[in-house]
Short mmCIF file of C-alpha atoms and ligand atoms in Angstrom, two decimals:
data_model
loop_
_atom_site.label_atom_id
_atom_site.label_comp_id
_atom_site.label_asym_id
_atom_site.label_seq_id
_atom_site.Cartn_x
_atom_site.Cartn_y
_atom_site.Cartn_z
CA MET A 173 0.97 -8.94 9.42
CA GLU A 174 -0.49 -5.33 8.68
CA VAL A 175 -3.68 -4.73 7.23
CA LEU A 176 -2.64 -2.61 4.40
CA ARG A 177 -6.00 -2.08 2.29
CA SER A 178 -6.35 1.86 2.41
CA LEU A 179 -3.53 4.17 2.48
CA LEU A 180 -4.55 7.58 2.47
CA PHE A 181 -2.26 10.75 1.10
CA VAL A 182 -2.37 13.73 2.92
CA PRO A 183 -0.36 16.62 1.28
CA GLY A 184 2.16 17.55 3.92
CA ASN A 185 2.03 21.29 3.49
CA ARG A 186 -1.75 21.25 4.08
CA GLU A 187 -2.16 21.69 7.70
CA ASP A 188 -5.99 21.66 7.53
CA MET A 189 -6.05 18.26 5.69
CA LEU A 190 -3.49 16.91 8.25
CA GLN A 191 -5.81 17.96 11.18
CA LYS A 192 -8.84 16.41 9.17
CA SER A 193 -7.06 13.13 8.71
CA LEU A 194 -7.01 12.75 12.51
CA GLN A 195 -10.65 11.97 12.48
CA LEU A 196 -10.26 9.66 9.37
CA THR A 197 -9.49 5.97 9.54
CA PRO A 198 -7.88 4.49 6.80
CA ASP A 199 -5.55 1.29 7.39
CA ILE A 200 -2.34 3.60 6.95
CA LEU A 201 -2.09 7.50 6.97
CA VAL A 202 0.24 8.59 4.37
CA PRO A 203 1.61 12.14 5.01
CA ASP A 204 3.13 13.29 1.68
CA MET A 205 6.30 15.22 1.32
CA GLU A 206 6.79 14.00 -2.30
CA ASP A 207 4.77 15.17 -5.45
CA SER A 208 1.43 16.65 -3.85
CA VAL A 209 4.18 19.36 -2.23
CA PRO A 210 5.41 22.10 -4.29
CA ILE A 211 9.37 22.83 -4.26
CA SER A 212 8.91 26.09 -2.35
CA GLU A 213 6.85 24.01 0.42
CA LYS A 214 9.06 21.22 0.79
CA THR A 215 10.59 22.41 4.22
CA ALA A 216 7.04 23.79 5.59
CA ALA A 217 5.69 20.23 4.89
CA ARG A 218 8.57 18.48 6.32
CA ASP A 219 8.01 20.65 9.33
CA CYS A 220 4.19 20.35 9.56
CA ILE A 221 4.25 16.53 9.31
CA ARG A 222 6.93 16.22 12.12
CA ASN A 223 4.69 18.36 14.27
CA PHE A 224 1.75 16.25 13.60
CA LEU A 225 3.49 12.94 14.40
CA SER A 226 2.85 13.03 18.40
CA SER A 227 -0.79 13.55 17.47
CA PHE A 228 -1.22 10.73 15.16
CA GLN A 229 0.91 8.68 18.15
CA MET A 230 -2.00 9.51 20.62
CA GLU A 231 -4.70 8.72 18.40
CA ASN A 232 -2.88 5.26 17.82
CA ARG A 233 -2.54 5.68 14.20
CA LYS A 234 -0.40 3.74 12.03
CA VAL A 235 1.48 6.38 9.85
CA ILE A 236 3.88 5.89 6.91
CA PRO A 237 5.06 9.26 5.51
CA ARG A 238 6.30 9.27 2.10
CA ILE A 239 9.39 11.05 1.72
CA ASN A 240 11.30 12.84 -1.43
CA SER A 241 13.25 10.42 -3.51
CA LEU A 242 17.12 9.76 -3.51
CA THR A 243 17.65 11.98 -6.59
CA THR A 244 16.11 15.13 -4.87
CA GLY A 245 19.06 15.65 -2.41
CA ILE A 246 16.71 15.88 0.37
CA LEU A 247 15.57 12.53 1.25
CA GLU A 248 18.03 12.43 4.16
CA GLU A 249 16.74 15.54 5.89
CA ASP A 250 13.21 14.13 5.45
CA LEU A 251 14.17 10.90 7.40
CA VAL A 252 15.88 12.97 10.16
CA ALA A 253 12.72 14.96 10.67
CA ILE A 254 10.31 11.41 11.05
CA VAL A 255 12.42 8.39 12.15
CA GLY A 256 12.02 7.43 15.80
CA LYS A 257 8.79 9.55 16.21
CA GLY A 258 6.33 6.59 16.38
CA ILE A 259 6.04 5.98 12.51
CA LEU A 260 5.39 2.41 11.26
CA GLY A 261 7.61 3.30 8.24
CA VAL A 262 8.46 5.45 5.38
CA SER A 263 7.48 5.43 1.72
CA VAL A 264 9.82 6.39 -1.13
CA GLY A 265 9.00 7.22 -4.56
CA LYS A 266 10.86 6.12 -7.82
CA ILE A 267 12.76 3.47 -6.78
CA ASP A 268 14.84 2.00 -9.78
CA SER A 269 17.01 -0.70 -8.23
CA PRO A 270 17.98 -2.60 -4.95
CA TRP A 271 21.15 -0.32 -4.30
CA GLU A 272 18.90 2.57 -3.71
CA ILE A 273 16.98 0.47 -1.04
CA GLY A 274 20.55 -0.47 0.45
CA GLN A 275 21.28 3.31 0.58
CA ILE A 276 17.94 4.14 2.32
CA SER A 277 18.33 1.49 4.74
CA LYS A 278 21.77 2.39 5.87
CA LEU A 279 20.37 5.71 6.68
CA LEU A 280 17.71 4.19 8.40
CA ASP A 281 19.88 1.98 10.42
CA SER A 282 22.00 4.95 11.50
CA LEU A 283 19.01 6.98 12.50
CA GLU A 284 17.43 4.23 14.41
CA ARG A 285 20.49 4.05 16.51
CA LYS A 286 20.80 7.75 17.26
CA THR A 287 17.03 7.90 18.30
CA CYS A 288 17.14 4.61 20.24
CA VAL A 289 14.57 2.45 18.34
CA PRO A 290 15.32 -1.09 17.76
CA ILE A 291 17.34 -1.39 14.21
CA GLY A 292 15.01 -2.38 11.27
CA SER A 293 12.02 -1.40 12.97
CA THR A 294 11.07 1.34 10.50
CA LYS A 295 9.47 -0.29 7.54
CA LEU A 296 9.67 0.60 3.79
CA ILE A 297 7.38 1.00 1.25
CA PRO A 298 9.06 1.64 -2.24
CA TRP A 299 7.32 2.60 -5.41
CA ILE A 300 7.83 1.01 -8.56
CA GLU A 301 6.93 3.55 -11.33
CA THR A 302 9.68 3.50 -13.84
CA ALA A 303 10.53 1.17 -16.57
CA ARG A 304 13.60 0.15 -14.94
CA GLY A 305 11.88 0.00 -11.87
CA VAL A 306 9.74 -2.57 -13.06
CA LEU A 307 12.21 -4.68 -14.74
CA ASN A 308 13.95 -4.61 -11.50
CA ALA A 309 10.93 -5.12 -9.40
CA GLY A 310 11.75 -8.83 -8.05
CA ALA A 311 15.09 -7.71 -6.85
CA ILE A 312 13.87 -4.56 -5.15
CA CYS A 313 11.10 -6.64 -3.23
CA GLN A 314 13.45 -8.93 -1.88
CA SER A 315 16.39 -6.45 -1.25
CA SER A 316 15.45 -5.77 2.34
CA PRO A 317 13.52 -7.21 5.22
CA ARG A 318 12.23 -3.56 5.85
CA ILE A 319 10.00 -3.84 2.94
CA LEU A 320 6.27 -4.26 4.04
CA GLY A 321 4.62 -3.56 0.73
CA VAL A 322 5.48 -2.17 -2.48
CA ALA A 323 3.56 0.49 -4.38
CA PHE A 324 2.67 0.53 -8.24
CA GLY A 325 2.67 4.21 -9.16
CA ALA A 326 0.81 4.37 -12.66
CA GLU A 327 1.15 8.41 -13.06
CA ASP A 328 4.95 8.21 -13.23
CA PHE A 329 5.14 5.06 -14.92
CA THR A 330 3.17 6.52 -17.88
CA ALA A 331 5.14 9.72 -17.80
CA ASP A 332 8.48 7.74 -17.80
CA MET A 333 7.19 5.55 -20.73
CA GLY A 334 6.00 8.77 -22.61
CA VAL A 335 2.58 7.25 -23.04
CA PRO A 336 -0.86 8.44 -22.38
CA ARG A 337 -3.16 7.00 -19.84
CA SER A 338 -6.34 5.27 -21.11
CA GLU A 339 -9.58 4.64 -19.33
CA GLU A 340 -9.01 0.82 -20.01
CA GLY A 341 -5.27 0.70 -18.54
CA GLU A 342 -3.77 -1.38 -20.94
CA GLU A 343 -0.61 0.35 -21.13
CA LEU A 344 -0.39 -0.50 -17.23
CA PHE A 345 -1.18 -4.18 -17.55
CA PHE A 346 2.17 -5.53 -17.62
CA ALA A 347 3.64 -3.35 -15.21
CA ARG A 348 1.21 -3.63 -12.70
CA THR A 349 0.90 -7.40 -12.89
CA SER A 350 4.77 -7.60 -12.66
CA VAL A 351 4.54 -5.75 -9.32
CA ALA A 352 1.90 -8.13 -8.09
CA LEU A 353 4.23 -10.96 -8.87
CA ALA A 354 7.35 -9.49 -7.44
CA ALA A 355 5.42 -8.58 -4.25
CA ARG A 356 4.26 -12.16 -3.98
CA ALA A 357 7.54 -13.73 -4.50
CA ALA A 358 9.11 -11.48 -2.06
CA ARG A 359 5.93 -12.56 0.54
CA ILE A 360 5.15 -8.74 0.97
CA GLU A 361 2.04 -6.70 0.14
CA ALA A 362 1.44 -5.11 -3.48
CA LEU A 363 -0.47 -1.73 -3.27
CA ASP A 364 -1.98 -0.15 -6.19
CA THR A 365 -1.78 3.23 -7.65
CA PRO A 366 -4.14 5.91 -6.69
CA TYR A 367 -7.52 6.32 -8.47
CA VAL A 368 -7.34 9.93 -9.66
CA ASN A 369 -10.98 10.55 -10.66
CA PHE A 370 -11.78 10.83 -6.99
CA ARG A 371 -15.48 11.72 -7.32
CA ASP A 372 -16.11 8.68 -9.54
CA LEU A 373 -16.69 5.84 -6.59
CA ASP A 374 -17.95 3.43 -9.12
CA GLY A 375 -15.00 3.65 -11.32
CA LEU A 376 -12.78 3.34 -8.22
CA LYS A 377 -14.60 0.21 -6.81
CA ASP A 378 -14.13 -1.41 -10.34
CA GLU A 379 -10.34 -0.72 -10.57
CA SER A 380 -9.87 -1.88 -6.77
CA ILE A 381 -11.63 -5.07 -7.68
CA LYS A 382 -9.75 -5.51 -10.75
CA ALA A 383 -6.54 -5.01 -8.97
CA ARG A 384 -7.30 -7.24 -6.07
CA ARG A 385 -7.89 -10.29 -8.93
CA LEU A 386 -4.24 -9.34 -9.95
CA GLY A 387 -2.97 -9.87 -6.22
CA PHE A 388 -2.96 -6.53 -4.84
CA ARG A 389 -3.84 -6.36 -1.20
CA GLY A 390 -4.59 -2.32 -0.96
CA LYS A 391 -4.82 0.76 -2.70
CA PHE A 392 -3.81 4.36 -2.10
CA ALA A 393 -6.48 6.89 -1.80
CA ILE A 394 -6.02 10.36 -2.43
CA HIS A 395 -9.54 11.63 -0.94
CA PRO A 396 -11.65 10.70 2.37
CA GLY A 397 -14.48 9.65 0.21
CA GLN A 398 -12.42 6.73 -1.43
CA ILE A 399 -11.18 4.95 1.83
CA THR A 400 -14.76 2.99 2.54
CA VAL A 401 -14.87 1.62 -1.23
CA ILE A 402 -11.28 0.53 -0.88
CA ASN A 403 -11.67 -1.11 2.49
CA ASP A 404 -14.64 -2.99 1.03
CA SER A 405 -13.13 -3.97 -2.15
CA PHE A 406 -9.81 -5.33 -0.62
CA SER A 407 -11.97 -7.21 2.09
CA PRO A 408 -13.04 -10.81 1.33
CA SER A 409 -16.95 -10.53 1.00
CA PRO A 410 -19.49 -12.64 3.07
CA GLU A 411 -20.04 -14.81 0.23
CA GLU A 412 -16.46 -15.66 -0.44
CA ILE A 413 -15.89 -16.09 3.34
CA ASN A 414 -18.92 -18.70 3.21
CA TYR A 415 -17.56 -20.47 0.20
CA ALA A 416 -14.15 -20.63 1.41
CA ARG A 417 -15.92 -22.52 4.77
CA GLU A 418 -17.90 -24.80 2.43
CA VAL A 419 -14.64 -25.68 0.65
CA LEU A 420 -12.92 -26.83 3.92
CA GLY A 421 -15.85 -28.55 5.23
CA ALA A 422 -16.25 -30.60 1.60
CA ILE A 423 -12.37 -31.26 1.67
CA LYS A 424 -12.60 -32.42 5.30
CA GLU A 425 -15.36 -34.77 4.32
CA ALA A 426 -13.65 -36.01 1.38
CA GLU A 427 -10.31 -36.88 3.27
CA LEU A 428 -12.47 -38.82 5.85
CA GLN A 429 -13.22 -41.06 2.84
CA GLY A 430 -9.74 -41.27 1.82
CA LYS A 431 -10.19 -38.90 -1.00
CA GLY A 432 -7.88 -35.91 -2.20
CA ALA A 433 -10.54 -34.36 -4.50
CA THR A 434 -14.33 -33.78 -4.33
CA SER A 435 -16.64 -31.72 -5.78
CA LEU A 436 -18.68 -28.54 -4.55
CA ASP A 437 -21.87 -27.09 -6.44
CA GLY A 438 -20.66 -28.96 -9.42
CA LYS A 439 -16.96 -27.82 -9.33
CA MET A 440 -13.83 -29.64 -8.49
CA ILE A 441 -12.21 -29.22 -5.17
CA ASP A 442 -8.73 -30.02 -4.75
CA ALA A 443 -5.56 -29.00 -2.90
CA PRO A 444 -5.17 -25.70 -4.78
CA VAL A 445 -8.68 -24.65 -4.13
CA VAL A 446 -8.35 -25.86 -0.51
CA GLU A 447 -4.96 -23.64 -0.18
CA ARG A 448 -6.75 -20.42 -1.96
CA ALA A 449 -9.97 -20.92 0.57
CA ARG A 450 -7.55 -21.16 3.70
CA LYS A 451 -5.53 -17.97 2.36
CA LEU A 452 -8.75 -16.11 2.03
CA LEU A 453 -10.07 -17.09 5.53
CA VAL A 454 -6.70 -15.97 7.09
CA ILE A 455 -6.86 -12.33 5.32
CA ALA A 456 -10.49 -12.07 6.62
CA GLU A 457 -9.48 -13.06 10.17
CA ILE A 458 -6.45 -10.59 10.32
CA ILE A 459 -8.92 -7.95 9.11
CA GLU A 460 -11.69 -8.67 11.55
CA GLU A 461 -9.07 -8.70 14.43
CA ASN A 462 -7.80 -5.23 13.16
CA SER A 463 -11.20 -3.70 13.00
N1 COA B 184 -6.35 14.19 3.36
C1 COA B 184 -7.38 14.76 4.07
N2 COA B 184 -8.22 15.58 4.12
C2 COA B 184 -8.65 15.78 2.85
C3 COA B 184 -7.87 15.17 1.76
C4 COA B 184 -6.83 14.31 1.96
N3 COA B 184 -6.21 13.68 1.16
N4 COA B 184 -8.54 15.53 0.55
C5 COA B 184 -9.75 16.27 1.03
N5 COA B 184 -9.60 16.38 2.33
C6 COA B 184 -10.67 17.15 2.96
C7 COA B 184 -10.85 18.73 2.52
O1 COA B 184 -9.79 19.13 3.18
C8 COA B 184 -12.16 18.95 2.70
O2 COA B 184 -12.39 19.22 4.23
P1 COA B 184 -13.41 20.33 4.54
O3 COA B 184 -14.58 19.64 4.41
O4 COA B 184 -12.98 20.46 6.23
O5 COA B 184 -13.06 21.43 4.01
C9 COA B 184 -13.06 17.55 2.67
O6 COA B 184 -11.87 16.68 2.68
C10 COA B 184 -13.63 17.40 1.10
O7 COA B 184 -12.75 17.71 0.27
P2 COA B 184 -13.25 17.99 -1.09
O8 COA B 184 -13.67 19.68 -1.01
O9 COA B 184 -14.27 17.17 -1.72
O10 COA B 184 -11.87 18.06 -2.06
P3 COA B 184 -10.80 19.27 -2.34
O11 COA B 184 -11.15 19.87 -3.52
O12 COA B 184 -10.76 19.95 -1.06
O13 COA B 184 -9.47 18.31 -2.47
C11 COA B 184 -7.79 17.25 -3.63
C12 COA B 184 -9.26 17.61 -3.79
C13 COA B 184 -7.77 16.17 -4.83
C14 COA B 184 -6.79 18.64 -4.32
C15 COA B 184 -7.40 16.67 -2.42
O14 COA B 184 -8.17 15.31 -2.12
C16 COA B 184 -5.89 16.15 -2.34
O15 COA B 184 -5.02 17.02 -2.20
N6 COA B 184 -5.66 14.99 -2.22
C17 COA B 184 -4.27 14.38 -2.12
C18 COA B 184 -3.31 14.72 -3.40
C19 COA B 184 -2.25 13.79 -2.96
O16 COA B 184 -1.49 13.53 -2.26
N7 COA B 184 -1.47 13.49 -4.16
C20 COA B 184 -0.14 12.83 -4.03
C21 COA B 184 -0.21 11.50 -4.37
S1 COA B 184 -0.80 10.84 -5.89
MG1 MG B 185 5.21 9.03 -8.10
#
């Protein structure tokens, strides 16, 4: 299982930022060929990212470049530049249906064959960021074993809906929750949209904690200053870990007395509470092992 708390976008046409990203330690680096790159720079960005892949590999970095979406007509060229060069996967925006995942998977199969990497080893992180994508989220998430996680994109989603973005984000609630549910049903990770007010770290923390409560396991970053807040927000806190251990201790004792339910600090402890505690401890352990 991959730790996918923080995924940092780096605009692919910014050699200075790609260079800087070698010193940064998000869980995943996401060199971007899509919306942070103007049309006139697409080729330069692709070349620049390709040239950086060996440096990322030497530094043992987990890299999932974001490529241009299927409708742009340049997705295949983007893939040719990066598949088989030490990437963990690719991220693709504006996925509306499982059919698109099938098309991308076929291209990946053939490029993996050509570059002699195991078939299926290049993972996928599709973006769900249109009304159609949200309605098809369950089918999209279950459409390929390559899918490691699914990203919810608030900017494109509100653009597609033709609605403004509010501070409270109520226009996003149904879509965001749908993506979290679809991810869980497919046993993949839900990854939340970037927080665009990148200087506001309190706002970022607040939004990250709320996303985690909905079931998200990580969030995209657009600025290096966001990485620590995101990592902390998506890691179980020491208090949560202690409580989970107490829950397991309490239920063990109850079981010895032949009881399936017990209480801790005035709250009932039964099977689902124990299940939540176990899951939290598994996540904490995986994060600990990877840090
Ligand atoms: N990756 C790597 N380095 C980054 C970075 C990123 N995403 N964002 C900023 N930096 C670097 C800057 O180059 C600067 O480096 P320096 O100190 O060596 O000059 C340093 O971090 C501090 O940056 P700062 O001056 O605070 O921000 P900025 O004004 O240079 O950049 C943004 C602000 C928003 C333009 C920039 O963060 C960015 O382009 N982010 C990515 C946007 C993106 O990918 N969007 C698409 C997905 S929604
Ligand atoms: Mg988008």
